[in-house]
XYZ file of C-alpha atoms in Angstrom:
669
model
C 178.627 113.022 71.045
C 177.008 113.307 74.555
C 178.296 116.798 74.762
C 176.608 117.732 71.202
C 173.327 115.814 72.507
C 173.207 117.948 75.748
C 173.802 121.090 73.666
C 170.905 120.349 71.431
C 168.714 119.668 74.234
C 169.535 122.973 75.933
C 168.971 124.733 72.772
C 165.501 123.037 72.312
C 164.760 123.903 75.942
C 165.440 127.574 75.400
C 163.159 127.496 72.445
C 160.308 126.100 74.496
C 160.681 128.879 76.780
C 158.350 130.976 74.430
C 155.415 128.694 75.324
C 153.153 129.047 78.243
C 153.662 126.634 81.148
C 150.768 124.443 80.189
C 152.114 124.035 76.519
C 155.874 123.518 77.245
C 157.053 119.921 76.792
C 159.238 118.382 79.172
C 162.940 117.742 78.070
C 166.170 116.234 79.365
C 164.915 114.787 82.621
C 163.759 111.670 80.815
C 166.064 111.556 78.054
C 168.851 109.536 79.641
C 166.331 107.313 81.378
C 163.525 107.408 78.732
C 163.274 103.675 78.662
C 161.859 103.648 82.256
C 160.703 107.275 82.811
C 158.041 109.291 80.754
C 157.147 112.956 81.713
C 153.496 113.200 82.305
C 153.805 116.692 80.972
C 154.038 115.514 77.516
C 150.865 113.506 77.676
C 149.153 116.439 79.154
C 150.408 118.669 76.524
C 148.928 116.533 73.862
C 145.449 116.905 75.501
C 145.681 120.549 76.086
C 146.939 121.363 72.627
C 143.980 119.495 70.962
C 141.028 121.828 69.959
C 138.114 121.558 72.599
C 135.783 120.456 69.864
C 137.753 117.451 69.094
C 137.265 113.914 70.491
C 139.608 110.991 70.409
C 138.855 107.274 69.489
C 140.802 105.781 72.193
C 140.005 102.052 71.056
C 142.336 102.548 67.943
C 145.854 103.265 67.090
C 146.878 103.890 63.541
C 150.619 103.381 63.059
C 152.877 103.158 60.132
C 156.330 101.035 60.280
C 159.068 103.044 58.506
C 162.704 102.413 58.019
C 165.604 102.065 55.482
C 165.722 98.899 53.575
C 166.787 95.741 55.271
C 166.380 97.129 58.845
C 163.835 94.612 59.729
C 160.369 96.177 59.247
C 158.502 93.300 57.977
C 160.263 90.867 60.241
C 159.217 92.989 63.227
C 155.616 93.199 61.875
C 155.661 89.370 61.684
C 156.627 89.073 65.257
C 153.700 91.290 66.381
C 151.401 88.972 64.295
C 152.573 86.011 65.933
C 152.136 87.344 69.473
C 148.639 88.686 68.699
C 147.322 85.082 68.263
C 146.498 85.372 64.454
C 147.727 81.680 63.983
C 145.576 78.883 65.191
C 148.685 76.576 66.102
C 152.405 76.308 65.548
C 151.693 74.051 62.344
C 149.709 77.020 60.736
C 152.587 79.463 61.746
C 154.935 77.311 60.026
C 152.854 77.082 57.015
C 152.782 80.961 56.746
C 156.484 81.169 56.693
C 158.986 83.578 58.107
C 157.939 86.777 56.236
C 154.083 86.776 56.175
C 153.602 90.343 55.025
C 155.840 89.975 51.865
C 153.191 87.960 50.087
C 154.089 89.070 46.550
C 156.452 86.746 44.514
C 158.831 89.452 43.563
C 159.027 90.619 47.181
C 159.929 87.107 48.382
C 162.470 86.725 45.435
C 164.030 90.040 45.935
C 163.923 90.140 49.694
C 162.338 93.633 49.983
C 158.912 95.074 50.407
C 157.464 96.704 47.300
C 153.794 97.527 48.270
C 152.584 98.875 51.578
C 150.162 96.601 53.255
C 147.614 96.882 56.004
C 146.838 94.481 59.013
C 145.192 94.865 62.309
C 145.865 93.216 65.615
C 144.219 93.565 68.949
C 146.169 94.248 72.335
C 144.540 95.118 75.672
C 141.095 95.867 73.866
C 142.719 98.351 71.652
C 142.901 97.767 67.815
C 146.319 98.312 66.278
C 145.935 99.385 62.523
C 149.565 98.533 61.365
C 150.861 99.825 58.024
C 153.946 97.878 56.752
C 155.797 100.290 54.272
C 158.633 99.580 51.748
C 162.192 100.583 52.741
C 163.659 101.176 49.329
C 163.959 104.678 48.163
C 162.361 103.769 44.740
C 159.189 102.996 46.360
C 158.913 106.116 48.381
C 155.563 106.944 47.017
C 154.097 103.919 49.001
C 155.355 105.405 52.119
C 153.953 108.976 51.346
C 150.483 107.877 50.793
C 150.324 105.587 53.656
C 151.499 108.130 56.116
C 148.034 109.970 55.466
C 146.260 107.017 57.267
C 148.655 107.190 60.450
C 148.743 108.931 63.612
C 152.132 107.929 64.574
C 155.139 106.038 63.201
C 157.324 103.265 64.395
C 160.915 104.353 63.157
C 163.143 101.424 63.030
C 166.926 101.680 63.053
C 169.350 98.976 62.877
C 171.472 98.502 65.988
C 174.716 98.558 64.080
C 174.170 100.588 60.789
C 172.139 103.430 62.560
C 170.156 105.995 60.283
C 170.678 105.492 56.595
C 169.742 107.687 53.580
C 166.187 106.327 53.338
C 165.752 106.684 57.233
C 166.170 110.512 56.667
C 163.681 110.523 53.704
C 160.774 108.640 55.506
C 161.314 110.414 58.807
C 161.331 113.894 57.177
C 157.958 112.928 55.677
C 156.627 111.711 59.010
C 157.757 114.940 60.656
C 156.347 117.230 58.111
C 152.852 115.560 58.749
C 153.208 116.315 62.424
C 153.338 112.686 63.367
C 154.803 111.460 66.648
C 157.621 108.962 66.294
C 158.519 105.931 68.428
C 162.056 104.682 67.749
C 162.759 100.990 67.776
C 166.345 99.998 67.746
C 166.018 96.613 66.056
C 168.419 93.639 65.626
C 169.765 94.527 69.200
C 170.791 90.887 69.294
C 173.594 91.444 66.791
C 177.096 90.896 68.404
C 178.354 94.183 67.144
C 175.194 96.174 68.080
C 176.014 99.744 69.381
C 172.720 101.298 70.736
C 174.307 104.203 72.369
C 175.911 105.312 69.060
C 172.594 104.716 67.127
C 170.597 106.499 69.567
C 172.870 109.638 69.401
C 172.728 109.638 65.685
C 168.875 109.260 65.625
C 168.544 112.229 68.049
C 170.845 114.307 65.841
C 168.774 113.372 62.821
C 165.520 114.597 64.348
C 167.157 117.847 65.327
C 168.729 118.251 61.890
C 165.332 117.692 60.286
C 163.749 120.478 62.378
C 161.622 118.185 64.477
C 159.360 119.980 67.177
C 160.032 119.787 70.754
C 157.411 117.157 71.351
C 158.472 115.025 68.254
C 162.301 115.274 69.424
C 161.306 113.851 72.911
C 160.743 110.378 71.535
C 160.624 107.112 73.343
C 163.016 104.252 72.518
C 162.267 100.496 72.568
C 165.040 97.837 71.824
C 163.877 94.717 69.824
C 164.940 91.695 67.874
C 162.084 91.132 65.439
C 163.824 87.842 64.399
C 163.615 86.563 67.987
C 160.259 88.222 68.941
C 161.656 89.996 71.910
C 161.467 93.647 73.010
C 162.496 95.746 76.032
C 163.279 99.249 77.390
C 166.940 98.506 77.871
C 169.297 97.084 75.284
C 170.603 94.315 77.767
C 167.277 93.152 79.194
C 164.573 92.209 76.733
C 161.368 90.515 77.572
C 160.427 87.177 75.935
C 157.755 88.774 73.880
C 156.909 91.906 72.109
C 154.711 93.263 74.948
C 157.096 96.332 75.751
C 156.727 97.579 72.169
C 152.982 97.141 72.341
C 152.645 98.891 75.575
C 154.907 101.774 74.322
C 152.577 102.080 71.127
C 149.554 102.286 73.457
C 151.176 104.909 75.678
C 152.947 107.116 73.148
C 151.102 106.954 69.859
C 148.121 109.369 70.052
C 144.723 107.968 69.300
C 142.873 109.325 66.208
C 141.447 112.875 66.749
C 138.120 113.549 65.332
C 136.431 116.805 64.628
C 132.876 115.434 64.176
C 131.066 112.153 64.269
C 128.001 113.439 62.479
C 127.049 111.413 59.282
C 126.921 114.361 57.049
C 130.520 115.425 58.133
C 131.853 112.155 56.428
C 135.414 112.423 55.019
C 137.562 109.766 53.947
C 140.867 110.171 51.933
C 141.428 107.218 49.547
C 145.198 106.299 49.965
C 145.227 102.775 48.314
C 143.400 100.778 45.722
C 142.921 96.993 45.789
C 141.113 94.470 43.345
C 138.662 91.708 44.063
C 137.770 89.172 41.407
C 134.095 89.320 42.352
C 133.598 92.950 43.942
C 135.780 94.743 41.454
C 137.749 97.821 42.446
C 138.082 98.441 46.324
C 139.152 101.849 47.938
C 141.133 101.803 51.191
C 140.733 104.883 53.307
C 141.034 106.318 56.775
C 137.848 107.890 58.212
C 138.811 111.455 59.149
C 135.410 112.557 60.358
C 131.756 111.284 60.509
C 130.444 107.740 60.221
C 129.981 105.555 57.168
C 127.356 102.802 56.816
C 127.046 99.791 54.472
C 124.796 100.540 51.639
C 124.993 104.398 52.204
C 124.971 106.838 49.059
C 128.264 108.375 48.783
C 130.209 110.572 46.385
C 133.840 110.882 45.390
C 135.089 114.519 45.367
C 138.560 115.914 44.347
C 139.614 119.542 44.101
C 140.465 119.361 40.496
C 138.040 116.564 39.271
C 134.357 116.101 38.594
C 132.149 114.586 41.396
C 131.597 110.921 41.172
C 128.569 109.352 42.870
C 127.396 105.626 43.907
C 126.487 103.618 46.755
C 128.735 101.523 49.138
C 128.002 97.783 48.286
C 130.496 96.271 50.757
C 132.035 97.908 53.719
C 135.163 96.276 55.426
C 137.641 96.831 58.243
C 140.917 95.312 58.510
C 141.065 92.197 60.890
C 144.508 90.319 61.506
C 145.852 89.478 57.939
C 142.591 89.828 56.217
C 139.343 91.970 56.353
C 135.956 91.584 58.074
C 132.594 93.141 56.636
C 130.767 95.444 58.931
C 127.496 97.474 58.856
C 129.107 100.748 60.096
C 132.677 102.283 60.734
C 133.396 105.533 62.857
C 136.029 108.077 62.365
C 139.579 106.952 63.167
C 139.094 103.695 61.657
C 140.748 102.414 58.312
C 138.252 100.892 55.935
C 137.911 99.034 52.589
C 134.910 99.626 50.560
C 133.375 98.343 47.240
C 130.781 99.664 44.880
C 132.586 102.701 43.314
C 134.361 101.416 40.321
C 135.805 104.959 39.366
C 137.520 105.445 42.881
C 141.099 106.922 42.614
C 143.932 107.413 45.033
C 143.561 110.994 46.278
C 139.793 111.208 46.205
C 137.587 112.037 49.389
C 134.702 109.848 50.081
C 131.839 112.090 51.377
C 128.079 111.421 52.037
C 125.800 111.838 49.149
C 122.479 111.569 51.221
C 119.865 114.136 50.138
C 121.872 114.801 47.098
C 124.953 115.702 48.983
C 123.700 119.177 49.788
C 125.183 119.180 53.422
C 128.303 117.076 52.535
C 131.724 118.065 53.691
C 134.366 119.252 51.172
C 137.415 117.200 49.815
C 140.391 116.869 51.833
C 143.774 117.914 50.400
C 144.818 115.245 47.845
C 148.015 113.134 48.322
C 151.153 114.861 47.297
C 154.202 112.645 46.349
C 157.624 113.496 45.024
C 157.886 113.643 41.217
C 159.589 111.036 39.279
C 163.235 111.203 38.245
C 164.008 108.454 35.735
C 161.966 107.388 32.685
C 161.994 104.627 30.191
C 159.984 103.743 27.111
C 157.931 100.633 26.905
C 156.229 99.484 23.773
C 155.304 96.673 21.317
C 158.052 94.108 20.726
C 159.139 94.445 17.088
C 162.139 91.917 17.029
C 162.241 89.030 14.528
C 161.441 86.544 17.222
C 158.371 88.457 18.607
C 155.023 86.929 19.208
C 156.184 83.393 19.940
C 155.566 83.313 23.597
C 153.499 86.141 24.926
C 149.572 86.392 25.300
C 149.393 90.325 25.313
C 151.205 91.667 22.252
C 149.346 94.678 20.932
C 149.710 98.373 21.685
C 146.141 98.509 22.941
C 146.869 95.854 25.480
C 150.004 97.449 26.653
C 148.482 100.857 26.911
C 145.552 99.600 29.067
C 147.843 97.800 31.450
C 150.172 100.842 31.949
C 147.305 103.172 32.692
C 145.675 100.496 34.917
C 148.897 100.665 37.017
C 148.387 104.328 37.640
C 145.360 103.352 39.944
C 147.342 102.202 42.693
C 151.114 103.354 41.896
C 150.908 106.951 42.640
C 154.554 107.809 42.003
C 154.430 106.541 38.381
C 153.531 108.612 35.296
C 152.627 107.190 31.878
C 152.531 109.424 28.857
C 151.932 109.020 25.053
C 154.817 109.395 22.784
C 155.179 110.373 18.991
C 154.931 106.750 18.220
C 151.636 104.982 18.430
C 153.115 101.761 19.770
C 155.449 103.119 22.370
C 154.692 104.875 25.858
C 156.947 106.866 28.071
C 156.802 105.455 31.711
C 158.346 107.601 34.475
C 159.176 106.587 38.108
C 161.348 107.186 41.162
C 164.261 104.998 39.914
C 165.409 102.259 37.934
C 164.121 99.538 40.326
C 160.714 101.253 40.500
C 160.292 100.704 36.798
C 162.021 97.243 36.457
C 159.526 95.879 39.137
C 156.550 97.056 36.693
C 158.158 95.520 33.682
C 158.847 92.197 35.594
C 155.081 92.068 36.810
C 153.907 92.613 33.155
C 156.366 89.884 31.881
C 154.929 87.396 34.398
C 151.378 88.265 33.376
C 152.205 87.259 29.783
C 153.272 90.618 28.114
C 155.970 90.959 25.304
C 157.512 94.193 25.378
C 160.337 96.334 23.878
C 162.144 98.499 26.530
C 164.360 101.586 26.083
C 167.287 102.550 28.080
C 166.592 104.597 31.373
C 167.265 108.300 31.063
C 166.778 111.041 33.715
C 164.158 113.662 33.864
C 165.394 117.164 33.458
C 163.443 120.336 34.291
C 163.904 124.171 33.999
C 164.203 126.257 37.177
C 161.517 129.094 36.635
C 163.573 131.631 38.667
C 166.983 131.202 36.925
C 166.045 129.598 33.658
C 168.670 127.067 33.840
C 168.264 123.350 33.242
C 168.426 121.167 36.247
C 168.896 117.483 36.729
C 168.256 115.153 39.854
C 171.065 114.305 42.226
C 171.277 111.444 44.562
C 172.922 111.035 48.018
C 175.029 107.894 47.705
C 176.549 105.875 50.619
C 178.877 102.925 49.853
C 180.178 100.575 52.531
C 183.264 98.585 51.464
C 186.444 96.935 52.680
C 189.157 99.375 52.782
C 191.081 97.686 49.974
C 188.597 98.772 47.605
C 188.137 102.194 48.524
C 190.262 103.614 45.765
C 188.266 101.787 43.106
C 184.915 103.091 44.545
C 186.214 106.596 44.546
C 187.520 106.477 41.033
C 184.243 105.232 39.804
C 182.201 107.769 41.587
C 184.662 110.679 40.422
C 184.152 109.331 36.781
C 180.412 109.728 37.205
C 180.829 113.438 38.106
C 180.076 112.733 41.913
C 181.027 115.089 44.733
C 182.676 113.657 47.789
C 180.809 114.506 50.901
C 182.292 112.417 53.632
C 184.780 109.359 54.235
C 185.653 107.371 57.293
C 185.604 103.930 59.053
C 182.570 102.415 60.202
C 182.777 101.272 63.920
C 182.089 97.634 64.723
C 181.911 96.076 61.057
C 185.412 97.550 60.053
C 184.158 98.904 56.824
C 185.058 102.113 55.144
C 182.157 104.399 54.439
C 182.202 106.748 51.360
C 179.450 109.328 50.973
C 178.991 111.129 47.551
C 176.449 113.361 45.888
C 176.005 112.124 42.339
C 173.883 112.909 39.383
C 171.118 110.395 38.705
C 172.313 109.842 35.196
C 175.700 109.016 36.587
C 173.854 106.315 38.958
C 172.455 104.512 35.788
C 174.624 101.318 35.443
C 176.866 102.189 38.418
C 175.704 99.446 40.603
C 177.125 96.553 38.637
C 180.353 98.439 37.902
C 180.798 98.909 41.730
C 180.131 95.353 42.461
C 182.548 94.266 39.900
C 185.326 96.648 41.036
C 184.867 95.450 44.512
C 184.382 91.691 43.876
C 180.731 91.921 45.092
C 181.692 93.283 48.557
C 180.166 96.701 48.286
C 176.903 97.661 49.977
C 175.242 100.475 48.080
C 172.499 102.924 49.513
C 171.261 105.918 47.666
C 168.188 108.347 47.899
C 167.098 111.236 45.820
C 168.710 114.393 47.192
C 167.680 117.353 45.043
C 167.488 118.977 41.655
C 170.747 120.894 41.006
C 172.195 122.677 37.807
C 173.020 120.142 35.062
C 176.563 119.322 34.585
C 177.598 119.920 30.788
C 178.756 117.047 28.663
C 178.068 113.314 28.754
C 178.839 110.980 31.671
C 180.827 107.966 30.750
C 178.818 104.586 31.051
C 180.216 101.345 30.436
C 183.851 101.231 28.957
C 183.476 98.180 26.721
C 181.456 97.606 23.557
C 179.001 94.768 22.720
C 179.429 91.688 20.592
C 176.696 91.684 17.941
C 175.261 88.860 15.835
C 176.461 88.991 12.298
C 173.287 87.306 10.765
C 169.914 85.530 11.665
C 170.213 81.923 12.639
C 170.840 79.528 15.527
C 174.084 79.838 17.619
C 176.394 76.739 17.158
C 179.154 75.282 19.388
C 181.712 76.078 16.570
C 180.550 79.483 16.110
C 180.505 80.330 19.849
C 184.040 78.723 20.331
C 185.451 81.221 17.899
C 183.554 84.208 19.212
C 184.376 83.695 22.938
C 187.985 84.754 22.337
C 186.554 88.139 21.718
C 184.662 88.685 24.932
C 182.152 87.246 27.282
C 179.066 85.553 26.015
C 175.216 85.854 26.746
C 174.216 82.951 24.740
C 174.598 79.301 24.536
C 174.376 76.784 21.642
C 171.055 76.212 19.881
C 169.973 79.742 21.071
C 168.041 81.694 18.328
C 169.754 84.904 17.319
C 169.098 87.649 14.723
C 171.181 90.281 13.005
C 172.089 93.167 15.396
C 171.265 91.134 18.634
C 173.839 91.734 21.473
C 175.222 88.418 22.201
C 178.131 89.235 24.578
C 180.430 91.868 26.028
C 183.320 92.928 23.764
C 186.728 92.959 25.441
C 187.446 96.425 23.989
C 185.572 99.631 23.457
C 183.386 99.715 20.341
C 180.961 96.972 19.004
C 182.072 94.167 16.977
C 179.971 91.870 14.784
C 180.763 87.981 14.978
C 179.296 84.990 13.235
C 178.182 82.606 15.939
C 175.829 80.707 13.686
C 178.557 79.275 11.309
C 179.083 75.677 10.999
C 182.105 73.508 10.785
C 183.367 72.831 7.400
C 183.022 69.165 6.324
C 186.378 68.072 4.755
C 188.312 64.757 4.481
C 191.520 66.392 5.990
C 192.644 65.474 9.380
C 195.468 66.467 11.689
C 196.524 65.267 15.066
C 195.023 68.295 16.805
C 192.034 68.940 14.889
C 189.502 66.956 16.798
C 190.462 68.460 20.253
C 187.565 70.325 21.516
C 188.560 73.788 22.923
C 185.437 73.847 25.159
C 182.719 76.670 25.796
C 182.817 78.893 28.677
C 179.508 79.084 30.576
C 177.523 82.271 29.481
C 176.655 85.248 31.696
C 173.180 84.855 32.850
C 171.631 88.357 32.731
C 168.614 89.316 34.974
C 166.084 91.876 33.977
C 167.914 94.491 36.224
C 171.275 93.510 34.740
C 169.989 93.944 31.272
C 168.458 97.483 31.979
C 171.706 98.546 33.696
C 173.708 97.357 30.559
C 171.739 99.128 27.980
C 173.425 101.976 26.136
C 171.589 104.890 24.528
C 171.360 103.137 21.178
C 170.206 99.741 22.491
C 166.945 98.233 23.535
C 165.780 95.247 25.569
C 163.127 92.510 24.246
C 161.172 91.128 27.214
C 159.325 88.017 26.835
C 157.667 85.702 29.536
C 160.836 83.578 29.345
C 163.650 85.615 27.562
C 165.542 88.699 27.786
C 167.384 89.798 24.562
C 169.227 92.960 24.018
C 169.888 94.441 20.546
C 170.792 97.519 18.715
C 167.913 100.074 18.293
C 167.178 99.933 14.536
C 165.478 103.442 14.841
C 168.718 104.842 16.332
C 170.765 103.428 13.478
C 168.400 104.979 10.887
C 168.837 108.393 12.540
C 172.573 107.904 12.519
C 172.693 107.277 8.752
C 170.376 110.249 8.141
C 172.841 112.487 9.978
C 175.673 111.179 7.819
């Protein structure tokens, strides 16, 4: 590995020979000792390569924290918060909890970051605007829009796992925007940490993604976000996060500003927030100019009409909250109120004197297109309307289109049915988080099974489907089961090996996205819950003909409307595993369990025990009821077949056969 890294450095150095001596970055000399040595040539190059008309706001650093899921971004940001003196005392710190930034209920329950969030800390008279981003591939749209506000990124990599599929995705987006990366090898306190291997693979990833010479000469900091420690060598950490903060100060460039004139104001809106009293709030980074509270402004977009208004409240981020100010200059990240029509991708410009001398719009935010879609509509089951507060088509439509204000990777479209809408997202989790949010708000919904979005290649005229890069880590005993499942889903084997340190086998596949639907639960079942599955969108490729096999077992269906009884369930549980318990309300066609064989089977779980005078020695012995399978929202969506639907209420999930699909089937016959 060392040989290949040296070879890569030599090739990069040969490429840099084409530059003039004042432009050429310094390589190699500091690579092996980069923790303690930084070439001054790199810093000089940043200054000389900047246009002479530009200035820098040296009192600010705008930085995004990016990484693969579960590599410790939020924990590291929490450590920075604690060191900055945000909390008044230890009691207030304990009250805030361990993961301050994951403030949403679903984030705490799922253990992942879903929404990107802003905060600001002060260090050595410099303000650090830190943007905490999600690590899951389904929420990549949050990362893409947040990078528009950053001047550099903290790339977190686990000290054992190294770069993972989502690491590649987020780093590629950062490098495309020309951002400088500071690599943080996190969780260095793990007993099986292997920092040298991780650093080699990170460097290879930079080279593979076509990083520039300056970007490839990154600096490395070793940290333990959980312990709140950082250092420039893996075996010598300081007792706080000062080394990381110093590295940010030295290596992440301050914002570059073309103009500070009021008429040159340009702010690209990258996020939307809501306030109960102030209404819709826009979050933007000031690229040029100055903005003042009460100033007349306009929102412009290359493809939309101009919208005018006046700033009623102007805020900057301060610690975990925001602080109202009278003025903000270029380079700062602001939050503003007073423009109810603000949308992500709009550019805020001045409208003084009618906007005659205002600057033009900035390029709008571009994000990857959705790959998976589901239908969401009015709940029509026989048990509908008993729990929810929001039931009508208009209420569901308004809520879905309101979500578009802040969820840039989501798409909502009308369908042929007036009470059903097609919602498209990055993945199944992206959509189920939205459904869960609406359920908690009091909506009742009818949800269709997830399907992939196909597109036609304009050059070849062939239909293409999305494919995902999948990495499964599993004990060697279960490798055969994993390979069998992925092959059944039309996957293509890319690599297979044994992971150092953990002793797990690693299997890498390219799998069609439609083959990934429902795969997670099958993998966990086949490996007895030991599989660790990571996937990220790879590309669109020619569609594989034919259907991909989903689940291999049918469903147990309710024979008639009624209430499930103990006697009925006792007789039915021999046919498969049940989803219901006694006294649950059921209706005809409702899915009440998993059949032990392929194909569906109707069973009568509402029947009662016959009352007779006949007795026998064994008649009164109870057989007992097996505890039902508890199905979460994600598990229900994974279970759904093409002809099934999911009923979602504030307290219940019920699956059933789709009556519309049954009618179509009869019509075909």
